[in-house]
Coordinates of C-alpha atoms in Angstrom, one line a residue:
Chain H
X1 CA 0.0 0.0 0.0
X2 CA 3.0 2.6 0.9
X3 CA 4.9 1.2 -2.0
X4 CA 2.0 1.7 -4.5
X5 CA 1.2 5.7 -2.5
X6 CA 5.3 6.2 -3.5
X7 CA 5.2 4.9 -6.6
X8 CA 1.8 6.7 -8.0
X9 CA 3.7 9.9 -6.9
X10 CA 6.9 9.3 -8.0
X11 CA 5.3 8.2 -11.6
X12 CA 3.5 11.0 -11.9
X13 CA 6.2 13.4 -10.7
X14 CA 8.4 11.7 -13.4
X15 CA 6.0 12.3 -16.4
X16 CA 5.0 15.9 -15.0
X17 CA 8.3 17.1 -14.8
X18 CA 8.9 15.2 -18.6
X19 CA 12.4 15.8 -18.0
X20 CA 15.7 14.1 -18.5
X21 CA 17.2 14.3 -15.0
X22 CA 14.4 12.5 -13.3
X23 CA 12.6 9.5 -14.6
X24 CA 9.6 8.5 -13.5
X25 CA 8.8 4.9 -11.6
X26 CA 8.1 2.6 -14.8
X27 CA 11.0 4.4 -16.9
X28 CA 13.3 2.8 -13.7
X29 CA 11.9 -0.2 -13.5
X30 CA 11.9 -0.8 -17.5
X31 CA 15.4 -0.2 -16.8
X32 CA 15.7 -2.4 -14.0
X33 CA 14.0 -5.2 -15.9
X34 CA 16.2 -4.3 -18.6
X35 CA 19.6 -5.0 -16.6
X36 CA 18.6 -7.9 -14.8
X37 CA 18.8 -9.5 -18.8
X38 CA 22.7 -8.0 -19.1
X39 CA 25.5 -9.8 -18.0
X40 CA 27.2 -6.9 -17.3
X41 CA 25.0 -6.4 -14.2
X42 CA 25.6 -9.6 -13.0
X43 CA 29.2 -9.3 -13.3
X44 CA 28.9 -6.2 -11.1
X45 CA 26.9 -6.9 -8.7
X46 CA 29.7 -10.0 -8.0
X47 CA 32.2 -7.6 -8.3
X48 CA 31.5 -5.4 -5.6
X49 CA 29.9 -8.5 -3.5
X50 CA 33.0 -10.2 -3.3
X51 CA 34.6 -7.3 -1.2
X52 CA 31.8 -7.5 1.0
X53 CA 32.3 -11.8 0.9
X54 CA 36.1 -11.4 2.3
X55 CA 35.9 -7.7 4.3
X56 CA 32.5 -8.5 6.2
X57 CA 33.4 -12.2 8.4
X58 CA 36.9 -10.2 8.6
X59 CA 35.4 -7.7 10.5
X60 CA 32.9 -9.8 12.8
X61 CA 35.6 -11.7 13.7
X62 CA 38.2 -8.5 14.6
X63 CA 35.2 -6.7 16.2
X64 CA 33.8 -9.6 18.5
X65 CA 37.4 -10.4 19.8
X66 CA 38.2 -7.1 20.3
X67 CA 34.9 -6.3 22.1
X68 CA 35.1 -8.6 23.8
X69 CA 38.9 -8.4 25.4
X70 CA 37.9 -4.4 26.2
X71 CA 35.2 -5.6 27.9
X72 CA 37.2 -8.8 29.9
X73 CA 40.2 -6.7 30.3
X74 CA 39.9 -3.1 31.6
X75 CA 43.6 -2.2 31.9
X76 CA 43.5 -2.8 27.7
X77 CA 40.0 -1.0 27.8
X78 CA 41.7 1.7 30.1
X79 CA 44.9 2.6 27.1
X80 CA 42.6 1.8 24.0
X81 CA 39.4 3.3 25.1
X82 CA 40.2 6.6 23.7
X83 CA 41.5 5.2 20.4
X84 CA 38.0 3.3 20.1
X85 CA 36.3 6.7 19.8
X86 CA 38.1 7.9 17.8
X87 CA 38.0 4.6 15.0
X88 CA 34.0 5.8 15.4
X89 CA 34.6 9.7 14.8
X90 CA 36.8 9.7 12.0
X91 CA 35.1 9.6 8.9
X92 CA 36.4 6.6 6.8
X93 CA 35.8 8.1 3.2
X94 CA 38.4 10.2 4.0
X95 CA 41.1 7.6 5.1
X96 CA 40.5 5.4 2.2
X97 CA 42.8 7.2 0.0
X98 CA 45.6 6.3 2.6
X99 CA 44.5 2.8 1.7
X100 CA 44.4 2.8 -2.1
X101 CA 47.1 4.4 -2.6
X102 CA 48.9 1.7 -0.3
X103 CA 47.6 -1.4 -1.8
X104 CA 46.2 0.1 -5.1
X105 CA 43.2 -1.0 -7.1
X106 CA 43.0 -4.5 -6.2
X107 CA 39.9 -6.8 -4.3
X108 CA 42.6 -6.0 -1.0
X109 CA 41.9 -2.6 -0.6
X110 CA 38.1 -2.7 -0.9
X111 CA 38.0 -5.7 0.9
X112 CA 39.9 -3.5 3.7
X113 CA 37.8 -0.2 3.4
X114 CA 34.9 -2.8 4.6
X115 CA 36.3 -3.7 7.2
X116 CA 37.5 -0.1 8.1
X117 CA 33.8 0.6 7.8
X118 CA 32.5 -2.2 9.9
X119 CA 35.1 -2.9 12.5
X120 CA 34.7 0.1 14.7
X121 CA 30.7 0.0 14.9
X122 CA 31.0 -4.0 16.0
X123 CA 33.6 -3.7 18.5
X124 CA 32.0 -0.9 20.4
X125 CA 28.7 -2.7 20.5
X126 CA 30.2 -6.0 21.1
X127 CA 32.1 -3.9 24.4
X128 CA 29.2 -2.3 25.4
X129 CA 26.7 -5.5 25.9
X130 CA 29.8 -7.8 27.5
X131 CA 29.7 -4.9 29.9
X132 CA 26.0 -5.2 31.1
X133 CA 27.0 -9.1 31.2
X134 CA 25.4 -9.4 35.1
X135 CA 28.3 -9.1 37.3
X136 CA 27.5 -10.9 39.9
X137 CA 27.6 -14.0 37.9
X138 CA 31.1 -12.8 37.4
X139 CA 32.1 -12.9 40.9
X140 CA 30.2 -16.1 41.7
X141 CA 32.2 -18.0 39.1
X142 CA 35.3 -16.5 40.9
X143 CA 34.1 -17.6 43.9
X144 CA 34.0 -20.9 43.3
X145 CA 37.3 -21.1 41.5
X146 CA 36.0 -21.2 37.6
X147 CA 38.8 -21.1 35.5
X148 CA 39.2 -18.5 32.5
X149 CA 38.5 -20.3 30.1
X150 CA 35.2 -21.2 32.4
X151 CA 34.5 -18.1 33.1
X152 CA 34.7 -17.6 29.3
X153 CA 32.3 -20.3 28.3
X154 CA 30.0 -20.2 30.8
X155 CA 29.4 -17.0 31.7
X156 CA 31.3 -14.5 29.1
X157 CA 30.2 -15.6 25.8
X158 CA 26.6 -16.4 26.4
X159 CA 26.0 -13.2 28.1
X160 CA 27.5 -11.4 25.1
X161 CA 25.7 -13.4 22.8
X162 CA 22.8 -10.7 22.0
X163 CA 25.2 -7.8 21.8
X164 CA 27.1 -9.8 19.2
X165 CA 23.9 -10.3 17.1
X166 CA 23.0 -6.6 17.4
X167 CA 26.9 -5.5 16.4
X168 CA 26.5 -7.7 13.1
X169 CA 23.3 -6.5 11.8
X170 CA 24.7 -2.8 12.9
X171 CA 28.7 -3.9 11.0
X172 CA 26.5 -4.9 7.6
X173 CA 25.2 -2.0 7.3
X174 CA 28.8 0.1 7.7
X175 CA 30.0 -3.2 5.4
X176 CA 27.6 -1.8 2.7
X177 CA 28.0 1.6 3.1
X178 CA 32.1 1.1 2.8
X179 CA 31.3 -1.1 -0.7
X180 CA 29.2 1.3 -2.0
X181 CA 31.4 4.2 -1.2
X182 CA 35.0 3.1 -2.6
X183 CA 33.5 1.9 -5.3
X184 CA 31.8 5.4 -6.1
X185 CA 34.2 7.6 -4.7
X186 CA 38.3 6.0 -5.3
X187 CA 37.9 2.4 -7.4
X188 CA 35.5 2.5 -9.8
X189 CA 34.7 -1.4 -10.8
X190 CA 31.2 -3.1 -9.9
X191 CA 28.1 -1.2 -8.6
X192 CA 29.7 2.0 -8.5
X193 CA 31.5 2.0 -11.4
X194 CA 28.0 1.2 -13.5
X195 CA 26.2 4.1 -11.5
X196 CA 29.1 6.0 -12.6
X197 CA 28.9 5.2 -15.9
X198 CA 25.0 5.9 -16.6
X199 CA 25.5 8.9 -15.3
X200 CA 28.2 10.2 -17.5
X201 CA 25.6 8.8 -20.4
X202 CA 22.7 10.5 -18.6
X203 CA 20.7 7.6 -18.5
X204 CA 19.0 8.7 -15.5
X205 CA 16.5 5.4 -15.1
X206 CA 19.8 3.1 -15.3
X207 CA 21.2 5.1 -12.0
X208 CA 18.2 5.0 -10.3
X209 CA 18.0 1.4 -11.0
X210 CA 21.1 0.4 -9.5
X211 CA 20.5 3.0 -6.7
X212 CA 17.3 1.2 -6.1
X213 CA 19.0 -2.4 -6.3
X214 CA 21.6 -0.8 -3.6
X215 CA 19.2 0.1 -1.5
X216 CA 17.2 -3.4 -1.8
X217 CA 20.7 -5.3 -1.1
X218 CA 21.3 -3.1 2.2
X219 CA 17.8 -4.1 3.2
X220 CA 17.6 -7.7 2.7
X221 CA 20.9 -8.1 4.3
X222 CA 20.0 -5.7 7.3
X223 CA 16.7 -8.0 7.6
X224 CA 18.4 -11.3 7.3
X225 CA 20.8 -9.5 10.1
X226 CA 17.8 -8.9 12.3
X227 CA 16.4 -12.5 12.0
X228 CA 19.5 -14.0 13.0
X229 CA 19.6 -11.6 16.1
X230 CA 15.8 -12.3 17.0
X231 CA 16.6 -15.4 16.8
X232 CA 19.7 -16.4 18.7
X233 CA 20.3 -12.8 20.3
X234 CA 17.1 -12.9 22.5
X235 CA 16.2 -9.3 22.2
X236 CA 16.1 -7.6 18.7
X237 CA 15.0 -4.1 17.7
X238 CA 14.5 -3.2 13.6
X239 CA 16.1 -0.9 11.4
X240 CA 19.8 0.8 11.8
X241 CA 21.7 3.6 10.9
X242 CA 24.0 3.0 7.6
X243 CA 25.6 6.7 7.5
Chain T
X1 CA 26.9 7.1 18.0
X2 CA 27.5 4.7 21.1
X3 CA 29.1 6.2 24.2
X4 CA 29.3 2.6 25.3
X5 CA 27.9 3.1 28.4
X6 CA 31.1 2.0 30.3
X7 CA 33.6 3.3 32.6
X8 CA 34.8 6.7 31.7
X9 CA 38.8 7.5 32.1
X10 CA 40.3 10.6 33.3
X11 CA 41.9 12.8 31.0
X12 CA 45.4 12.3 32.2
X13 CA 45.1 8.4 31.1
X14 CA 43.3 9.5 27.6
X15 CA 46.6 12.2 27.3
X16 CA 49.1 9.5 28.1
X17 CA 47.4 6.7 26.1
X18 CA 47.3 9.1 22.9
X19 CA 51.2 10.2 23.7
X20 CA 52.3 6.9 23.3
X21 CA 50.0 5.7 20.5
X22 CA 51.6 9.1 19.0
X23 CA 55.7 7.2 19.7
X24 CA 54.3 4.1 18.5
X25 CA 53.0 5.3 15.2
X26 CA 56.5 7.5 14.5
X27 CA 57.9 4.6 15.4
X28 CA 56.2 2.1 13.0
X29 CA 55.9 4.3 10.4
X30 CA 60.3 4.7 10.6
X31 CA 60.7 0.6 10.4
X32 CA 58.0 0.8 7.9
X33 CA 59.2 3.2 5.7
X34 CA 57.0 3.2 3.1
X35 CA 55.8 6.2 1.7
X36 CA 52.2 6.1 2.4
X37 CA 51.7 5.8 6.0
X38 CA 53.2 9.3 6.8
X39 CA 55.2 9.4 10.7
X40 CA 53.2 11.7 13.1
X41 CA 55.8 14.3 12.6
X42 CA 55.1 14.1 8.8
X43 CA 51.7 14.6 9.3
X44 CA 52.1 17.7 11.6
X45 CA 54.2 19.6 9.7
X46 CA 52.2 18.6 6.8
X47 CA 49.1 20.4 8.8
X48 CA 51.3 23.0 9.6
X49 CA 52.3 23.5 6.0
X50 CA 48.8 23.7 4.6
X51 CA 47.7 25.8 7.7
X52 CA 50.2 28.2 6.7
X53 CA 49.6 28.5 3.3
X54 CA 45.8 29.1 3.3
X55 CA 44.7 25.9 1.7
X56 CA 43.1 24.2 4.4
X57 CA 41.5 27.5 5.9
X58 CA 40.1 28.1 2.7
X59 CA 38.7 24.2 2.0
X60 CA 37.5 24.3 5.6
X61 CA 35.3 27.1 5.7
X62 CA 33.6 25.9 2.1
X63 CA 33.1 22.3 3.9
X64 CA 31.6 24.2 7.0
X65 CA 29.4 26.4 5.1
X66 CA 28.2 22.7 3.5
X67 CA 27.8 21.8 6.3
X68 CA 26.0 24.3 8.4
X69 CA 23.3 24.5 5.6
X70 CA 23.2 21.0 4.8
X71 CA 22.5 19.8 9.0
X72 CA 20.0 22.4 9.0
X73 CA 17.9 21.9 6.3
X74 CA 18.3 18.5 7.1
X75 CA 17.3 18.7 10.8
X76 CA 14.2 21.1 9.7
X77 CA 12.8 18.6 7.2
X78 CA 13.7 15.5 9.4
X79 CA 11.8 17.3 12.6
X80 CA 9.2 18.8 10.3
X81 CA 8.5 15.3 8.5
X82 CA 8.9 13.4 11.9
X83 CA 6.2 15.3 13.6
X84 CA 3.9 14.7 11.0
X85 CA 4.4 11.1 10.8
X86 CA 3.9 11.2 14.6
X87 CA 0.6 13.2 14.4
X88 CA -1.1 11.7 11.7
X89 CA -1.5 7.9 11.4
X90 CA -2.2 7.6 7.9
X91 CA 1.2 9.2 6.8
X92 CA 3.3 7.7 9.5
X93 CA 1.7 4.1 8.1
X94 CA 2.7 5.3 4.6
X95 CA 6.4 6.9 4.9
X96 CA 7.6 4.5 7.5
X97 CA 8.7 1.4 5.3
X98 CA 10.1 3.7 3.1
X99 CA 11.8 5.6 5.6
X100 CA 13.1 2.7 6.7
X101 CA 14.4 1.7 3.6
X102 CA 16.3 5.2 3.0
X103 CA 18.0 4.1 6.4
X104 CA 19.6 1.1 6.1
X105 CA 21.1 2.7 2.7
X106 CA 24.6 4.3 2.6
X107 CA 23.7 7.7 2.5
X108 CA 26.1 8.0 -0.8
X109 CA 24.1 6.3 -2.9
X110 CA 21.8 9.0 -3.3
X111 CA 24.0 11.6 -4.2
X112 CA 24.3 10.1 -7.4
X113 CA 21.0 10.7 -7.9
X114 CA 21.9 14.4 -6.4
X115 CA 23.9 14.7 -9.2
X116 CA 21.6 13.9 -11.9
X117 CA 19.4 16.9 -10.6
X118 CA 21.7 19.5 -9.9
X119 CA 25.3 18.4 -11.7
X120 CA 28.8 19.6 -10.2
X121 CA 27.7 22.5 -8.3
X122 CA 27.8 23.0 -5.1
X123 CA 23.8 22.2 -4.5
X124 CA 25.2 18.8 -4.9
X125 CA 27.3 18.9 -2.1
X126 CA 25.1 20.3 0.3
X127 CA 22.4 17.9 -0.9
X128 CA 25.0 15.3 -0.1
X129 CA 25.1 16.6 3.6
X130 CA 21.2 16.5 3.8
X131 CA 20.6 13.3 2.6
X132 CA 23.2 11.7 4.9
X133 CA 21.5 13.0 8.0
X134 CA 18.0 13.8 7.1
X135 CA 16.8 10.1 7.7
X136 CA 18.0 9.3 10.7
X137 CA 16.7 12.6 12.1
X138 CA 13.2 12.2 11.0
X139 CA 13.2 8.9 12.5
X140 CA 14.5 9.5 15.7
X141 CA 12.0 12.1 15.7
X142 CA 9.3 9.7 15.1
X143 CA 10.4 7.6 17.6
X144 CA 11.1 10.3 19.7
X145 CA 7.4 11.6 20.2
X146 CA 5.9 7.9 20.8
X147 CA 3.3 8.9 23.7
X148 CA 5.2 8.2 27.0
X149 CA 3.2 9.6 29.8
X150 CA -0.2 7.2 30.0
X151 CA -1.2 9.0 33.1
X152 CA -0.7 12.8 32.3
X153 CA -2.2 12.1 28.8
X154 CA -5.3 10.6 30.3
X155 CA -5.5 13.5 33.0
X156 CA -5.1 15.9 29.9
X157 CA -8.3 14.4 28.3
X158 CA -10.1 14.1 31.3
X159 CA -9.6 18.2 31.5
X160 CA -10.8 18.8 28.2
X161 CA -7.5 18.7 26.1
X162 CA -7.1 19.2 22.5
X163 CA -5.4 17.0 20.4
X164 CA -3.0 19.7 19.8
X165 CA -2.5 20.9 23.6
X166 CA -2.0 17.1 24.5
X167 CA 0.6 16.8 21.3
X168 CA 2.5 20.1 21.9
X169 CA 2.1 20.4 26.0
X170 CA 3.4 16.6 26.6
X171 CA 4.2 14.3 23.8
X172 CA 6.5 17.2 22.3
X173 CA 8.2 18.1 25.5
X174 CA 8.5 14.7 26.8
X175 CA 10.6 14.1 23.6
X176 CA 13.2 16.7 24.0
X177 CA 15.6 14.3 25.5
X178 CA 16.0 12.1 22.6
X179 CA 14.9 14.8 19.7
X180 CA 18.6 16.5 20.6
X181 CA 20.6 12.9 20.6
X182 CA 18.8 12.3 17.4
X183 CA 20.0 15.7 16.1
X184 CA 23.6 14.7 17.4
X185 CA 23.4 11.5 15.3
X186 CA 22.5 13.4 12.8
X187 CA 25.3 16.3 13.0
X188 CA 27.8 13.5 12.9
X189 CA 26.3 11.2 9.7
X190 CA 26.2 15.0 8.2
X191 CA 30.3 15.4 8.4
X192 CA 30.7 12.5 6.9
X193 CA 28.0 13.9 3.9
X194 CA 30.3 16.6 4.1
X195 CA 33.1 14.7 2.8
X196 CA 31.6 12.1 0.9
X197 CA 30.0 14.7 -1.4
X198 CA 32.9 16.7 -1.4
X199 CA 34.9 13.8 -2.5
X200 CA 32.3 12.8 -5.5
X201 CA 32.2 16.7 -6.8
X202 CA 35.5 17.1 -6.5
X203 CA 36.3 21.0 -7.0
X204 CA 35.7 22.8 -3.6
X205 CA 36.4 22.2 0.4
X206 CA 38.3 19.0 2.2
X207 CA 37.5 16.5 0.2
X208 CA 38.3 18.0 -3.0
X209 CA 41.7 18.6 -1.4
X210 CA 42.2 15.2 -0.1
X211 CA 41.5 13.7 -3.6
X212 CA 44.1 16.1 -5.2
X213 CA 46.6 14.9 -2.8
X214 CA 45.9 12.0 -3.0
X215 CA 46.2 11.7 -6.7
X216 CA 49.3 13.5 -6.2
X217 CA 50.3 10.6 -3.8
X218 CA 50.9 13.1 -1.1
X219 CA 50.0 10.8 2.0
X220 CA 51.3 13.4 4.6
X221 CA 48.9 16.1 3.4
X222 CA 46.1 13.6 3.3
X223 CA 46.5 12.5 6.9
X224 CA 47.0 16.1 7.9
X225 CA 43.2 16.4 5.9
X226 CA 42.2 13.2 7.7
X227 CA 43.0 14.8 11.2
X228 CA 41.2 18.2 10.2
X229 CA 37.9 16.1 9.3
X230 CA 37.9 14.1 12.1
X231 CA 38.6 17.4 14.6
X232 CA 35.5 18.8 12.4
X233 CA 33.4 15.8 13.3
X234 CA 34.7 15.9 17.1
X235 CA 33.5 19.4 17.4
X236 CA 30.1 18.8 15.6
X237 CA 29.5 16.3 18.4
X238 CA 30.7 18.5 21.5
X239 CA 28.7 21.5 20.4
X240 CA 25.2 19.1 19.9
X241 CA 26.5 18.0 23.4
X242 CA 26.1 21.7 24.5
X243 CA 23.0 22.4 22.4
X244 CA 21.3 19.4 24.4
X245 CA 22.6 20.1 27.4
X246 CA 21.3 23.7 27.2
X247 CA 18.0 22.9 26.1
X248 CA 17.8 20.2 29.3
X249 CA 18.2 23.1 31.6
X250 CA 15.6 25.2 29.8
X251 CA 13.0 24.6 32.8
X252 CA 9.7 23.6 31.0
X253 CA 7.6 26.5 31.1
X254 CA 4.1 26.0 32.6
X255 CA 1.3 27.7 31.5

């Protein structure tokens, strides 16, 4: 029903207007229907996926560890803590040049820019909801003498269990956005580099085609995300922040 | 975004922890030596340099003035669009998927779109800044004005209330709290609008100057950028701190 509202006024916008610059609902999805036939599409769509494939589980894996040593260990937490905010404040478009120029035009740096993008946003989560693990479970295992690794298993990781499902489905989203962006802003292959080049053709339907198929990839994978989390994270809450 | 909700340590041990991450990166970067990850010392003078000649005062105050616009446009749509979601079911049931939608997308995909409308001019820019925070703003404004007060609502209608005295008296002043961290989100996804835009049209403010150097393989004046940004985005967060804190104090007025 809100889809058909938006898309009645979008067509009708588009023909009104009758202009180049913005095409009207059918004109993008004729275009839509039109790529889906191209290999071309295909091939991009794996192109940028791939960084996503090997930057992504990177990340998760980083960001959970890390997360969770801050949270285990506060003398770590106590000398990083102030580096952790500032992985979150800096704004990683403008660090990815540091990286291209390092590693150049390869699957490596993209696959690094998503983890730039994702890391930071899963490790502070990750920190955060160890921290609210109940601590006097904590001191009960030390009193009777648990181990760390038994502390770790029993208490530890199961308490942090629902933060790590929120910190994935909140890292997929950065992991998107930090595709998306090196693609359109530094390395122009996949996605970004078709977006770029329908634009320099001003084939307006074709951009917001692939803008639309962007924004369909983000939220299937932001949904799948929050399925997972209802599901094994015990609390879940939709919808996130990409940036 | 996430404070963290932790323990929070002194200054002194912030100071000290960023000294020595400071010797360890000089220190890395001199058994590194490759050219592109610049030693602190590079980088400073590199600041220094650019400080010196103009060229970062210059880009900056573009990139501010993008921004400044940008947030505020942004936060007058996003608390304009949010309160009329919130008062009137029919639109809220109608925008929210969408909305949604628009969320979970990187914010740069639409400037694309930005740029089909308006071209390489600076409109595009500024567009890129609105679009990144606009969203998140309208729905943490949504959110934000969710009724919270059964009792003082029910009260209200039992003395007669309006609709509009009961939206305006209560629901809007019960959401203050939350509007302002909404806004703050939103300041901060709006620096890095900023610079993404600024990096797509690449001919004015900090962006446009870290893409030069960087195509110029200058990573010293790069990081130098990279330090500026991120002491832009630090000080968009610290002043929404005080614009929240500020309106906290505000005593409600009672009429």
């Amino acid at each position: 029903m809100s889809l058909a509202g938006i898309g009645l006024l979008w067509e009708l916008t588009g023909r009104w207007s009758n202009s180049l610059l913005l095409p009207s609902a059918s004109e993008t999805i004729s275009a839509l229907v039109h790529l889906a036939t191209t290999p071309l599409f295909w091939h991009a769509l794996w192109a940028s996926n791939q960084a996503l494939l090997v930057g992504f589980p990177l990340a998760a894996a980083a960001g959970v560890a890390g997360g969770l040593a801050l949270a285990r260990w506060q003398t770590v937490d106590r000398w990083l803590d102030v580096y952790v905010e500032l992985l979150l404040v800096i704004p990683k478009s403008a660090v990815m040049p540091l990286v291209v120029m390092t590693l150049g035009f390869g699957l490596t740096p993209r696959a690094l820019v998503v983890f730039i993008f994702a890391f930071p946003v899963i490790v502070v989560t990750v920190r955060s909801g160890v921290r609210q693990v109940d601590q006097r479970l904590l001191s009960m295992a030390r009193a009777f003498c648990a181990s760390e690794a038994q502390i770790w298993r029993r208490v530890l990781v199961p308490g942090a269990r629902p933060a790590v499902m929120t910190a994935l489905r909140l890292g997929i989203a950065r992991a998107v956005a930090g595709m998306v962006t090196v693609e359109l802003l530094l390395v122009a292959v996949g996605v970004g580099q078709l977006i770029l080049r329908f634009r320099a053709d001003f084939d307006a339907g074709s951009v917001y085609a692939m803008v639309l198929v962007v924004v369909a990839e983000a939220v299937v994978l932001i949904r799948l995300a929050g399925l997972l989390e209802r599901r094994w994270g015990g609390l879940a809450e939709a919808g996130t922040i990409a940036g | 975004m996430l404070s963290g909700g932790g323990p929070s340590y002194g200054w002194r041990t912030r100071a000290l922890s960023l000294l020595v991450g400071g010797v360890v990166w000089e220190a890395v970067s001199a058994i590194a030596a490759t050219p592109f990850l610049p030693s602190a010392s590079a980088t400073m003078a590199a600041l220094v340099e650019l400080a010196r000649n103009g060229l970062i005062l210059g880009s900056l105050s573009i990139s501010i003035a993008n921004l400044v616009v940008g947030f505020l446009a942004a936060a007058f749509v996003g608390v304009a669009v949010g309160v009329t979601m919130a008062r009137v079911r029919q639109i809220e049931m109608m925008v929210e998927p969408i909305l949604h939608a628009l969320l979970s997308a990187p914010g740069l995909i639409f400037v694309p779109l930005l740029f089909t409308l308006f071209g390489a001019t600076r409109l595009t820019q500024v567009g890129s800044v609105f679009v990144h925070a606009v969203f998140a703003i309208t729905a943490t404004t949504v959110d934000s004005l969710r009724p919270k007060s059964a009792a003082l609502i029910a009260m209200a209608t039992a003395f007669g209330a309006t609709d509009a005295q009961i939206f305006w008296s209560i629901r809007w002043r019960e959401a203050h709290p939350m509007l302002v961290s909404g806004l703050r989100i939103g300041a901060l996804l709006a620096v890095k609008g900023m610079i993404n835009g600024e990096m797509f049209i690449a001919f004015t403010g900090l962006g446009a100057l870290t893409r030069t150097y960087a195509a110029r393989f200058e990573a010293d004046k790069v990081m130098a950028i990279v330090v500026v940004i991120s002491a832009v985005a630090l000080a968009a967060g610290a002043l929404m701190d005080v614009v929240s804190r500020g309106w906290r104090r505000t005593p409600a007025r009672s009429r």
